[in-house]
């Protein structure tokens, strides 16, 4: 979703802002812009619809000023266009602003500000909600406020969640940042005589690893020497930067053609890192050291609810399955965006587990608030981002250790979430006594083999490529699975939609006869997930029924399964795994199939159209 960058210091701001925006491209955007202020007060604002290369091409001479802000926009209010791209200026041209989030009450604010604009013979310059912000700030400044006070007053008038960067044309030595609610992160980076700002760490890493994460309700006044934090309820302070141990190389693409492919291949390492030190065998224990939720709480809950969105929802579905199987406690899953607007009856004895790779998804955060406000139930978050908003809302966090994920379509964080949920299921089972030491040891020993299962799955990339090429022209796919393979069928279909733009549906195979079968013919390929689990025979019947309608079948089953191979058009054999570990065996293949279909169709795999990595707006 939208990205923000900022700079103030001794270097030329333009190239630094552009490079920062390039590093945020993965978040998804449809237009971009920068505003740079020279020490002599001259201002350059450049905005373009389309990719950053369009913005770069539009720059005749790179503005050299020592302060500036930049933005990649993902349209919400107003179509993607040059005029709607950020930065936006006040009608006086003095106050320059970029924003992530939504000004929910922008209509009434526009109506309120319009009279003043009309009196000055001016009108709005864009169709965006953001444009009210510089105008509100300018109005406060005209009343004699300092910039930070004017910003604070303007923010107090906004409804919704907003992350803002701004500056005033008359002051080339300062930029300002503010955060209200959950509109994605805002990180300040400390350099030597220069300061950086970005909505996400990857944009800062080439410059510094000393950072401060702006908190909800804070405003930062940033000059080349540091940052001063203001908030309504506390004295001003200069925060201590924290050092992040992220390797800048981890966010480079290396020899891979796409970040998505790189991240698919990083999965064995992401898994071992996530499991490391958390699955002990002698004596058996899971997540023993890091938990802020006590065994007594885990014993007292009567039910577990796992929530998430997108790929994280599919991880939640598998997590639910493991929690039931391993910990033997009632468990359910829910879509966070539906859950938060229902009146779900969960009770305080439900443990709520939110899965969110970014820790910033607005619906998941909304669901967490709902749980806290309505039920006060204990909450755990599974996330890849330390310090994210979700970690602040939860009672305990289980951090995946996947490293930054740049591809918009989640891959390694899917398996990272799964490892964390599996460990949690083990921990709950042990705390409740439903899982004896021997069974716990056995379950953990299995989990420890997951990186090598995934490694073997990755070796099937060429075969996936070959099969994908036979289906480049297909515009529909049905993906079938049963039991723990059903959420994987849904994840496979989601990956196809996200990056290949083909219509794909993931279905529980038992449902096929209740509708989808009517679609099937020779042009409608079916991907069947059919490892030799307890429901294998039922999957075989479903495949027979598909073949009888002449629909081509691509089956993913156990290595060496000749019976299955003989029945279908294409067969991919994955390493045999226990019922519990099936997701680790199947995931690389479903990801690689979608990747190679998209590749054969020549699509923009890392930045699929209309999608965003972190969805911070409703
Ligand atoms: C977006 C991303 C998906 C992700 C989903 C949920 O749609 O493109 O890859 O699965 O958001 O994000 P979260 O950060 O909550 O896991």
Coordinates of C-alpha atoms and ligand atoms in Angstrom, one line a residue:
X1 CA 0.0 0.0 0.0
X2 CA 1.1 3.7 -0.2
X3 CA 4.7 4.3 0.8
X4 CA 6.3 7.4 2.3
X5 CA 9.9 8.5 2.3
X6 CA 11.6 11.7 3.6
X7 CA 15.1 13.2 3.9
X8 CA 16.8 16.2 5.5
X9 CA 20.6 16.6 5.5
X10 CA 23.7 17.6 3.6
X11 CA 23.1 15.5 0.5
X12 CA 20.9 16.1 -2.5
X13 CA 17.4 14.9 -1.4
X14 CA 16.0 14.0 -4.9
X15 CA 18.0 10.9 -5.7
X16 CA 17.7 9.6 -2.1
X17 CA 13.9 10.0 -2.2
X18 CA 13.7 8.2 -5.5
X19 CA 15.8 5.4 -4.4
X20 CA 13.8 5.1 -1.2
X21 CA 10.6 4.9 -3.2
X22 CA 12.1 2.2 -5.4
X23 CA 12.7 0.1 -2.3
X24 CA 9.1 0.5 -1.3
X25 CA 7.7 -0.4 -4.7
X26 CA 6.9 -3.9 -3.4
X27 CA 4.1 -2.4 -1.3
X28 CA 2.1 -1.8 -4.4
X29 CA 1.3 1.6 -6.0
X30 CA -0.2 3.2 -9.1
X31 CA 1.5 6.7 -9.1
X32 CA 4.3 8.5 -7.3
X33 CA 5.8 11.9 -6.5
X34 CA 8.4 13.8 -4.7
X35 CA 8.7 17.3 -3.3
X36 CA 12.2 18.8 -2.7
X37 CA 13.0 22.1 -1.1
X38 CA 16.3 23.8 -1.8
X39 CA 18.2 25.8 0.9
X40 CA 17.3 29.0 -1.0
X41 CA 13.6 28.2 -0.7
X42 CA 13.0 27.0 -4.2
X43 CA 10.6 24.1 -4.4
X44 CA 10.2 21.3 -6.9
X45 CA 7.1 19.0 -6.9
X46 CA 7.1 16.2 -9.4
X47 CA 4.2 13.7 -9.7
X48 CA 3.4 11.0 -12.2
X49 CA 0.8 8.3 -12.7
X50 CA 2.3 4.9 -13.4
X51 CA 5.6 3.3 -12.4
X52 CA 8.6 5.1 -10.8
X53 CA 10.4 4.9 -14.0
X54 CA 7.7 7.3 -15.4
X55 CA 8.5 9.7 -12.6
X56 CA 12.2 9.4 -13.2
X57 CA 11.8 10.0 -16.9
X58 CA 9.7 13.1 -16.2
X59 CA 12.5 14.7 -14.2
X60 CA 14.5 16.9 -16.5
X61 CA 17.0 18.0 -13.9
X62 CA 17.0 16.3 -10.5
X63 CA 16.2 18.8 -7.8
X64 CA 19.1 19.1 -5.5
X65 CA 17.5 20.5 -2.3
X66 CA 18.5 19.2 1.1
X67 CA 15.0 18.4 2.3
X68 CA 12.1 16.6 0.8
X69 CA 9.4 14.0 1.0
X70 CA 8.1 11.4 -1.5
X71 CA 5.2 9.0 -1.9
X72 CA 4.0 6.0 -3.8
X73 CA 0.2 6.1 -4.0
X74 CA -2.3 3.3 -4.2
X75 CA -5.5 5.0 -5.2
X76 CA -8.4 5.1 -2.8
X77 CA -10.1 8.4 -3.4
X78 CA -9.7 9.6 -7.0
X79 CA -8.4 7.7 -9.9
X80 CA -4.6 7.1 -10.4
X81 CA -3.5 10.3 -12.2
X82 CA -0.8 12.9 -12.1
X83 CA -3.0 15.4 -10.3
X84 CA -4.1 12.9 -7.7
X85 CA -0.6 11.7 -7.0
X86 CA 1.0 13.0 -3.8
X87 CA 2.6 15.3 -2.5
X88 CA -0.3 17.7 -2.2
X89 CA 0.1 21.3 -1.4
X90 CA -2.1 23.8 0.4
X91 CA -3.7 26.3 -1.9
X92 CA -1.1 28.8 -0.8
X93 CA 1.5 26.4 -2.0
X94 CA 3.4 26.6 1.3
X95 CA 2.4 23.4 3.1
X96 CA 3.4 20.2 1.4
X97 CA 2.0 16.8 2.5
X98 CA 2.0 13.1 1.7
X99 CA -0.3 10.7 3.5
X100 CA -1.0 7.0 3.9
X101 CA -4.4 6.0 5.1
X102 CA -7.8 7.6 4.6
X103 CA -9.3 10.8 5.9
X104 CA -12.8 9.3 6.5
X105 CA -14.5 12.7 7.1
X106 CA -12.8 14.4 4.1
X107 CA -16.2 15.4 2.6
X108 CA -17.3 17.5 5.6
X109 CA -13.8 18.9 5.9
X110 CA -13.8 19.9 2.2
X111 CA -17.1 21.5 2.7
X112 CA -15.9 23.5 5.7
X113 CA -12.7 24.6 3.9
X114 CA -14.3 25.4 0.6
X115 CA -15.7 28.7 1.7
X116 CA -12.2 30.0 2.5
X117 CA -10.9 28.7 -0.8
X118 CA -13.7 30.2 -2.7
X119 CA -13.2 33.6 -1.0
X120 CA -9.6 33.5 -2.2
X121 CA -10.7 32.5 -5.7
X122 CA -9.1 29.1 -5.3
X123 CA -10.4 25.5 -5.7
X124 CA -9.3 22.0 -5.0
X125 CA -6.5 20.7 -7.1
X126 CA -7.2 17.0 -6.8
X127 CA -10.0 14.5 -6.1
X128 CA -8.2 13.1 -3.1
X129 CA -9.1 13.1 0.6
X130 CA -5.5 14.0 1.4
X131 CA -5.7 17.5 0.1
X132 CA -7.7 18.7 3.1
X133 CA -4.6 18.0 5.3
X134 CA -2.3 20.8 3.9
X135 CA -5.2 23.1 3.8
X136 CA -6.0 22.4 7.5
X137 CA -2.4 22.9 8.5
X138 CA -2.2 26.2 6.5
X139 CA -5.3 27.5 8.3
X140 CA -3.8 26.7 11.7
X141 CA -0.5 28.4 10.6
X142 CA -2.4 31.5 9.6
X143 CA -3.7 31.6 13.2
X144 CA -0.1 31.9 14.4
X145 CA 0.7 28.3 15.4
X146 CA 4.1 26.7 15.0
X147 CA 4.2 24.0 12.3
X148 CA 4.1 21.1 14.7
X149 CA 1.2 22.6 16.6
X150 CA -0.6 23.2 13.3
X151 CA 0.0 19.6 12.3
X152 CA -1.3 18.4 15.6
X153 CA -4.4 20.5 15.4
X154 CA -5.0 19.4 11.8
X155 CA -4.6 15.7 12.8
X156 CA -7.1 16.1 15.6
X157 CA -9.7 17.0 13.0
X158 CA -9.1 13.9 10.9
X159 CA -11.2 10.7 11.3
X160 CA -9.5 7.5 10.3
X161 CA -6.0 6.2 10.5
X162 CA -3.3 8.4 8.9
X163 CA 0.5 8.4 8.6
X164 CA 1.7 11.8 7.3
X165 CA 5.0 13.5 6.2
X166 CA 5.1 17.2 5.6
X167 CA 7.2 20.3 5.4
X168 CA 6.8 24.1 5.1
X169 CA 8.2 25.9 2.1
X170 CA 9.8 28.6 4.3
X171 CA 11.9 26.1 6.3
X172 CA 14.3 23.9 4.3
X173 CA 15.9 22.6 7.5
X174 CA 13.0 20.5 8.8
X175 CA 10.5 17.8 7.8
X176 CA 7.7 16.5 9.9
X177 CA 6.2 13.1 10.4
X178 CA 3.0 12.0 12.2
X179 CA 1.2 8.8 12.9
X180 CA -2.4 8.3 14.0
X181 CA -4.0 4.9 14.3
X182 CA -3.0 2.0 12.2
X183 CA -2.1 3.4 8.8
X184 CA 1.1 1.4 8.4
X185 CA 4.5 2.1 10.0
X186 CA 6.6 5.3 10.0
X187 CA 10.3 4.8 10.8
X188 CA 12.9 7.5 11.4
X189 CA 16.4 6.6 10.4
X190 CA 19.5 8.3 12.0
X191 CA 22.5 9.1 9.8
X192 CA 25.6 11.3 10.3
X193 CA 24.4 14.8 10.0
X194 CA 21.4 13.6 8.0
X195 CA 18.0 12.0 8.8
X196 CA 15.8 9.7 6.9
X197 CA 12.1 8.8 7.0
X198 CA 10.2 5.8 5.6
X199 CA 7.1 3.9 6.0
X200 CA 9.1 0.6 6.0
X201 CA 12.6 -0.4 6.9
X202 CA 13.9 -1.6 3.5
X203 CA 14.0 2.0 2.3
X204 CA 16.3 3.0 5.2
X205 CA 18.6 0.0 5.3
X206 CA 21.1 1.3 2.7
X207 CA 21.6 4.4 4.8
X208 CA 21.3 3.4 8.4
X209 CA 20.3 0.6 10.9
X210 CA 19.7 3.1 13.7
X211 CA 16.0 3.7 13.8
X212 CA 13.0 4.9 15.8
X213 CA 9.5 3.6 15.1
X214 CA 7.0 6.4 15.4
X215 CA 4.1 5.5 17.7
X216 CA 0.4 6.1 17.4
X217 CA -0.3 9.7 18.4
X218 CA 3.3 11.0 17.9
X219 CA 4.6 13.8 15.8
X220 CA 8.3 14.1 14.9
X221 CA 10.1 17.3 14.1
X222 CA 13.1 16.1 12.1
X223 CA 16.2 18.1 11.3
X224 CA 19.6 17.0 10.1
X225 CA 20.8 16.3 13.7
X226 CA 17.9 14.2 15.1
X227 CA 14.2 14.1 15.9
X228 CA 12.1 15.7 18.6
X229 CA 8.9 13.8 19.5
X230 CA 5.7 15.6 20.5
X231 CA 2.5 14.1 21.7
X232 CA -0.4 15.6 23.4
X233 CA -0.2 13.6 26.7
X234 CA 3.6 13.6 27.3
X235 CA 6.5 16.0 27.5
X236 CA 8.6 16.4 24.4
X237 CA 11.6 14.1 24.1
X238 CA 14.5 13.0 21.9
X239 CA 14.1 9.3 21.4
X240 CA 17.0 6.8 21.6
X241 CA 17.4 5.2 18.3
X242 CA 17.3 1.3 18.3
X243 CA 19.7 -0.7 16.2
X244 CA 17.9 -3.2 13.9
X245 CA 19.9 -6.2 12.8
X246 CA 18.5 -6.5 9.3
X247 CA 21.0 -7.4 6.6
X248 CA 20.6 -5.0 3.7
X249 CA 21.6 -7.9 1.4
X250 CA 18.5 -9.7 2.5
X251 CA 16.4 -7.2 0.7
X252 CA 18.3 -7.5 -2.6
X253 CA 17.1 -9.8 -5.3
X254 CA 20.5 -11.5 -5.9
X255 CA 20.6 -13.9 -8.8
X256 CA 16.9 -14.5 -8.9
X257 CA 14.6 -13.1 -11.6
X258 CA 12.0 -12.1 -9.1
X259 CA 11.8 -11.4 -5.4
X260 CA 9.0 -13.9 -5.2
X261 CA 11.2 -16.7 -6.6
X262 CA 14.0 -15.7 -4.2
X263 CA 11.6 -15.8 -1.3
X264 CA 10.1 -19.2 -2.3
X265 CA 13.7 -20.5 -2.3
X266 CA 14.5 -18.9 1.0
X267 CA 11.8 -21.0 2.7
X268 CA 13.9 -23.8 4.1
X269 CA 16.0 -21.1 5.9
X270 CA 13.0 -19.1 7.0
X271 CA 11.6 -22.2 8.5
X272 CA 14.7 -23.3 10.3
X273 CA 15.2 -19.8 11.6
X274 CA 11.6 -19.6 12.9
X275 CA 11.8 -23.0 14.6
X276 CA 15.4 -22.6 16.0
X277 CA 15.5 -22.8 19.8
X278 CA 11.7 -23.2 20.0
X279 CA 11.4 -26.9 19.4
X280 CA 13.4 -28.8 22.1
X281 CA 13.4 -32.5 22.3
X282 CA 15.2 -33.4 25.5
X283 CA 12.9 -32.9 27.5
X284 CA 10.3 -32.0 24.8
X285 CA 9.1 -28.4 24.9
X286 CA 7.7 -25.9 22.4
X287 CA 8.1 -22.1 22.6
X288 CA 9.2 -22.5 26.2
X289 CA 11.2 -19.3 26.6
X290 CA 9.4 -16.5 25.0
X291 CA 5.9 -16.6 26.0
X292 CA 4.1 -13.8 27.9
X293 CA 0.9 -15.9 28.2
X294 CA 1.1 -18.3 31.2
X295 CA 0.3 -22.0 31.2
X296 CA -2.5 -21.2 33.6
X297 CA -4.1 -19.0 30.9
X298 CA -3.6 -21.6 28.3
X299 CA -5.2 -24.2 30.6
X300 CA -8.2 -21.9 31.3
X301 CA -9.2 -21.2 27.8
X302 CA -12.0 -23.4 26.3
X303 CA -11.5 -22.6 22.7
X304 CA -9.0 -21.1 20.2
X305 CA -10.0 -18.8 17.4
X306 CA -7.4 -18.1 14.6
X307 CA -8.0 -15.1 12.4
X308 CA -6.3 -13.4 9.4
X309 CA -6.7 -12.1 5.9
X310 CA -5.5 -13.4 2.5
X311 CA -2.7 -15.9 2.7
X312 CA -2.6 -15.4 6.5
X313 CA -6.2 -16.6 6.6
X314 CA -5.2 -19.8 4.9
X315 CA -2.4 -20.2 7.4
X316 CA -5.1 -19.6 10.1
X317 CA -7.2 -22.4 8.6
X318 CA -4.3 -24.8 8.8
X319 CA -3.4 -23.5 12.3
X320 CA -7.0 -24.3 13.4
X321 CA -6.6 -27.9 12.1
X322 CA -3.3 -28.4 14.0
X323 CA -4.6 -26.9 17.2
X324 CA -7.5 -29.4 17.1
X325 CA -5.3 -32.3 16.1
X326 CA -2.3 -31.7 18.3
X327 CA -3.7 -29.8 21.3
X328 CA -7.1 -31.4 21.3
X329 CA -9.0 -28.2 22.0
X330 CA -12.0 -26.8 20.1
X331 CA -10.6 -24.4 17.5
X332 CA -12.0 -22.3 14.7
X333 CA -10.9 -19.8 12.1
X334 CA -12.4 -16.5 10.9
X335 CA -11.9 -13.9 8.3
X336 CA -10.8 -10.8 10.3
X337 CA -12.7 -8.3 8.0
X338 CA -16.0 -10.2 8.6
X339 CA -15.4 -11.0 12.2
X340 CA -14.8 -7.4 13.3
X341 CA -18.1 -6.2 11.9
X342 CA -20.3 -9.1 13.3
X343 CA -21.3 -9.5 16.8
X344 CA -19.3 -12.7 17.4
X345 CA -19.9 -14.4 20.7
X346 CA -16.4 -15.5 21.8
X347 CA -16.4 -15.0 25.5
X348 CA -13.3 -14.3 27.7
X349 CA -12.3 -18.0 27.7
X350 CA -11.4 -17.9 24.0
X351 CA -7.7 -17.6 23.1
X352 CA -7.6 -15.4 19.9
X353 CA -4.6 -15.9 17.6
X354 CA -4.1 -13.3 14.9
X355 CA -1.9 -14.2 11.9
X356 CA -0.5 -11.2 10.0
X357 CA 2.9 -11.2 8.2
X358 CA 3.0 -7.4 8.2
X359 CA 1.4 -6.8 11.6
X360 CA -0.4 -3.8 10.1
X361 CA -3.4 -5.2 8.2
X362 CA -6.2 -2.9 9.1
X363 CA -8.9 -5.5 9.3
X364 CA -6.8 -7.8 11.5
X365 CA -5.9 -4.9 13.8
X366 CA -9.6 -4.0 13.9
X367 CA -10.5 -7.5 14.8
X368 CA -7.9 -7.4 17.6
X369 CA -9.4 -4.2 19.0
X370 CA -12.9 -5.8 18.8
X371 CA -11.7 -8.8 20.9
X372 CA -10.0 -6.5 23.5
X373 CA -12.9 -4.0 23.8
X374 CA -15.8 -6.5 23.7
X375 CA -14.4 -9.6 25.4
X376 CA -11.0 -8.9 26.9
X377 CA -9.9 -12.4 25.8
X378 CA -6.2 -13.3 25.7
X379 CA -4.6 -12.6 22.4
X380 CA -1.5 -13.8 20.6
X381 CA -0.1 -12.5 17.3
X382 CA 1.9 -14.4 14.8
X383 CA 3.8 -11.9 12.7
X384 CA 7.1 -11.3 10.8
X385 CA 7.5 -7.7 11.9
X386 CA 8.8 -6.9 15.3
X387 CA 7.4 -3.7 16.8
X388 CA 4.4 -3.7 14.4
X389 CA 1.1 -2.5 15.5
X390 CA -0.3 -6.0 16.0
X391 CA 2.5 -6.8 18.5
X392 CA 1.4 -3.8 20.6
X393 CA -2.2 -4.9 20.7
X394 CA -1.5 -8.6 21.5
X395 CA -0.6 -10.0 25.0
X396 CA 2.1 -12.2 23.4
X397 CA 3.8 -12.3 20.0
X398 CA 5.4 -15.2 18.1
X399 CA 7.8 -13.7 15.7
X400 CA 8.5 -15.5 12.5
X401 CA 12.1 -15.1 11.5
X402 CA 11.7 -15.0 7.7
X403 CA 13.5 -11.7 7.0
X404 CA 11.9 -9.0 4.9
X405 CA 9.4 -10.3 2.3
X406 CA 9.3 -8.0 -0.8
X407 CA 7.1 -10.0 -3.2
X408 CA 3.5 -8.8 -2.8
X409 CA 2.2 -12.3 -2.8
X410 CA 3.2 -13.8 0.5
X411 CA 5.3 -17.0 0.3
X412 CA 7.9 -17.5 3.0
X413 CA 5.8 -15.8 5.6
X414 CA 3.1 -18.3 4.8
X415 CA 5.4 -21.1 5.9
X416 CA 6.8 -19.0 8.7
X417 CA 3.2 -18.6 10.0
X418 CA 2.7 -22.3 9.7
X419 CA 5.8 -23.1 11.7
X420 CA 4.7 -20.7 14.4
X421 CA 1.2 -22.0 14.6
X422 CA 2.4 -25.6 14.8
X423 CA 4.7 -24.7 17.7
X424 CA 1.8 -22.9 19.4
X425 CA -0.4 -26.0 19.0
X426 CA 2.3 -28.0 20.7
X427 CA 2.7 -25.5 23.4
X428 CA -1.0 -25.4 24.1
X429 CA -1.2 -29.2 24.1
X430 CA 1.6 -29.4 26.6
X431 CA 0.3 -26.7 28.9
X432 CA -3.2 -28.4 29.0
X433 CA -1.7 -31.9 29.4
X434 CA -3.6 -33.1 26.4
X435 CA -0.2 -33.9 24.7
X436 CA 2.1 -36.2 26.6
X437 CA 5.8 -35.9 26.5
X438 CA 6.2 -38.7 24.0
X439 CA 3.6 -37.4 21.6
X440 CA 5.0 -33.8 21.9
X441 CA 8.5 -35.1 21.2
X442 CA 7.2 -36.9 18.2
X443 CA 5.3 -33.9 16.9
X444 CA 8.4 -31.7 17.3
X445 CA 10.7 -34.1 15.7
X446 CA 8.4 -34.1 12.7
X447 CA 8.4 -30.3 12.6
X448 CA 12.2 -30.3 12.6
X449 CA 12.1 -32.2 9.3
X450 CA 10.0 -29.5 7.6
X451 CA 12.9 -27.5 6.1
X452 CA 14.2 -30.5 4.3
X453 CA 10.7 -31.4 3.0
X454 CA 10.5 -27.9 1.6
X455 CA 14.0 -28.2 0.1
X456 CA 12.9 -31.3 -1.8
X457 CA 9.8 -29.6 -3.0
X458 CA 11.8 -26.8 -4.4
X459 CA 13.7 -29.3 -6.6
X460 CA 10.4 -29.7 -8.6
X461 CA 10.6 -26.1 -10.0
X462 CA 11.6 -27.2 -13.5
X463 CA 8.8 -29.7 -13.7
X464 CA 6.3 -27.0 -12.5
X465 CA 7.7 -24.7 -15.2
X466 CA 7.1 -27.4 -17.9
X467 CA 3.6 -28.1 -16.8
X468 CA 2.7 -24.4 -16.4
X469 CA 3.8 -23.8 -20.0
X470 CA 1.1 -26.2 -21.2
X471 CA -1.6 -24.1 -19.5
X472 CA -0.5 -20.6 -20.4
X473 CA -3.7 -20.1 -22.4
X474 CA -6.0 -21.3 -19.6
X475 CA -8.1 -18.6 -18.0
X476 CA -9.8 -20.8 -15.3
X477 CA -8.5 -23.3 -12.8
X478 CA -10.3 -25.3 -10.1
X479 CA -8.0 -26.4 -7.3
X480 CA -9.3 -29.3 -5.1
X481 CA -8.1 -30.6 -1.8
X482 CA -9.6 -32.3 1.3
X483 CA -8.8 -32.1 5.0
X484 CA -5.6 -30.1 5.7
X485 CA -5.2 -29.9 1.9
X486 CA -8.3 -27.8 1.5
X487 CA -6.8 -24.5 2.8
X488 CA -3.8 -25.3 0.6
X489 CA -6.1 -25.6 -2.4
X490 CA -7.4 -22.1 -1.5
X491 CA -3.9 -20.8 -1.2
X492 CA -3.0 -22.3 -4.6
X493 CA -6.0 -20.6 -6.1
X494 CA -5.2 -17.3 -4.4
X495 CA -1.6 -17.4 -5.7
X496 CA -2.9 -18.0 -9.3
X497 CA -5.3 -15.0 -9.0
X498 CA -2.7 -12.7 -7.4
X499 CA 0.2 -13.1 -9.8
X500 CA -1.1 -14.9 -12.9
X501 CA -4.4 -13.0 -13.1
X502 CA -6.2 -16.3 -14.0
X503 CA -9.5 -17.1 -12.4
X504 CA -8.9 -19.9 -9.9
X505 CA -11.1 -21.4 -7.2
X506 CA -9.9 -23.4 -4.3
X507 CA -12.6 -25.9 -3.2
X508 CA -13.0 -28.7 -0.7
X509 CA -13.2 -31.7 -3.1
X510 CA -16.4 -32.9 -1.4
X511 CA -18.2 -29.7 -2.5
X512 CA -17.3 -30.1 -6.1
X513 CA -20.4 -32.0 -6.9
X514 CA -22.5 -29.1 -5.5
X515 CA -21.8 -26.6 -8.2
X516 CA -18.3 -26.4 -9.6
X517 CA -18.5 -29.6 -11.6
X518 CA -21.0 -27.8 -13.9
X519 CA -18.1 -25.7 -15.1
X520 CA -15.8 -28.5 -16.1
X521 CA -14.9 -29.3 -19.7
X522 CA -11.7 -29.7 -21.8
X523 CA -10.8 -26.0 -21.3
X524 CA -11.1 -26.1 -17.5
X525 CA -8.0 -27.6 -15.9
X526 CA -8.2 -29.0 -12.3
X527 CA -5.3 -29.1 -9.9
X528 CA -5.9 -31.9 -7.4
X529 CA -3.9 -32.1 -4.2
X530 CA -3.9 -35.8 -3.4
X531 CA -1.2 -37.0 -1.1
X532 CA -1.8 -40.4 0.6
X533 CA -3.5 -39.0 3.7
X534 CA -6.7 -40.4 5.3
X535 CA -8.9 -38.9 2.6
X536 CA -6.9 -40.1 -0.4
X537 CA -9.5 -42.5 -1.7
X538 CA -12.1 -39.8 -1.6
X539 CA -9.8 -37.5 -3.6
X540 CA -9.3 -40.4 -6.1
X541 CA -13.1 -40.5 -6.6
X542 CA -13.2 -36.8 -7.1
X543 CA -10.4 -37.0 -9.7
X544 CA -12.3 -39.8 -11.6
X545 CA -15.4 -37.5 -11.7
X546 CA -13.3 -34.7 -13.1
X547 CA -11.7 -36.9 -15.7
X548 CA -15.1 -38.2 -16.8
X549 CA -15.9 -34.6 -17.7
X550 CA -12.7 -34.5 -19.8
X551 CA -11.2 -31.7 -17.8
X552 CA -7.4 -32.0 -17.7
X553 CA -6.0 -32.9 -14.3
X554 CA -2.7 -31.8 -12.8
X555 CA -2.3 -34.0 -9.6
X556 CA 0.1 -33.3 -6.8
X557 CA 0.6 -36.5 -4.8
X558 CA 3.2 -38.6 -3.1
X559 CA 6.5 -39.4 -4.9
X560 CA 6.2 -42.7 -6.7
X561 CA 2.4 -42.9 -6.6
X562 CA 1.9 -44.8 -9.9
X563 CA -1.8 -45.3 -9.4
X564 CA -2.4 -41.6 -9.2
X565 CA 0.1 -40.8 -12.0
X566 CA -1.7 -43.3 -14.3
X567 CA -5.1 -41.6 -13.8
X568 CA -4.2 -37.9 -14.6
X569 CA -2.7 -35.8 -17.4
X570 CA 0.2 -34.4 -15.3
X571 CA 1.5 -35.6 -12.1
X572 CA 4.0 -34.0 -9.6
X573 CA 5.3 -36.2 -6.9
X574 CA 6.2 -34.5 -3.6
X575 CA 8.2 -36.1 -0.8
X576 CA 5.8 -38.2 1.3
X577 CA 5.0 -36.6 4.6
X578 CA 2.9 -37.4 7.7
X579 CA -0.6 -36.0 7.8
X580 CA 0.6 -33.2 10.0
X581 CA 3.4 -32.1 7.7
X582 CA 1.5 -32.3 4.4
X583 CA 1.4 -28.4 4.1
X584 CA 5.2 -28.2 4.1
X585 CA 5.4 -30.9 1.4
X586 CA 2.8 -29.3 -0.9
X587 CA 3.4 -25.6 -0.5
X588 CA 6.5 -25.2 -2.6
X589 CA 4.8 -26.9 -5.6
X590 CA 1.6 -24.8 -5.4
X591 CA 3.7 -21.6 -5.2
X592 CA 6.0 -22.6 -8.1
X593 CA 3.1 -23.6 -10.3
X594 CA 1.5 -20.1 -9.9
X595 CA 4.9 -18.5 -10.3
X596 CA 5.6 -20.3 -13.6
X597 CA 2.1 -19.7 -15.0
X598 CA 2.6 -15.9 -14.3
X599 CA 6.1 -16.1 -15.8
X600 CA 4.9 -17.8 -19.0
X601 CA 2.2 -15.1 -19.3
X602 CA 4.9 -12.4 -19.0
X603 CA 3.4 -10.7 -15.9
X604 CA 4.8 -8.3 -13.3
X605 CA 5.2 -10.9 -10.6
X606 CA 6.6 -8.9 -7.8
X607 CA 4.1 -6.0 -8.2
X608 CA 0.9 -7.5 -9.4
X609 CA -1.7 -4.9 -10.6
X610 CA -4.1 -3.5 -8.0
X611 CA -2.5 -5.4 -5.1
X612 CA -0.7 -4.1 -2.1
X613 CA 1.7 -5.9 0.3
X614 CA 0.3 -4.3 3.4
X615 CA -3.4 -3.4 3.3
X616 CA -3.8 -0.5 5.6
X617 CA -7.1 0.9 4.2
X618 CA -10.6 -0.7 4.3
Ligands
LIG1 C1 -2.3 -8.6 1.3 C2 -1.0 -9.3 0.8 C3 -1.1 -10.8 1.0 C4 -1.4 -11.0 2.5 C5 -2.6 -10.2 3.0 C6 -2.7 -10.2 4.5 O1 -3.4 -9.0 0.5 O2 -0.8 -9.0 -0.6 O3 0.1 -11.4 0.7 O4 -1.6 -12.4 2.7 O5 -2.5 -8.9 2.7 O6 -1.6 -9.5 5.1 P1 -1.0 -9.8 6.5 O7 0.1 -8.8 6.6 O8 -2.1 -9.5 7.5 O9 -0.5 -11.2 6.6

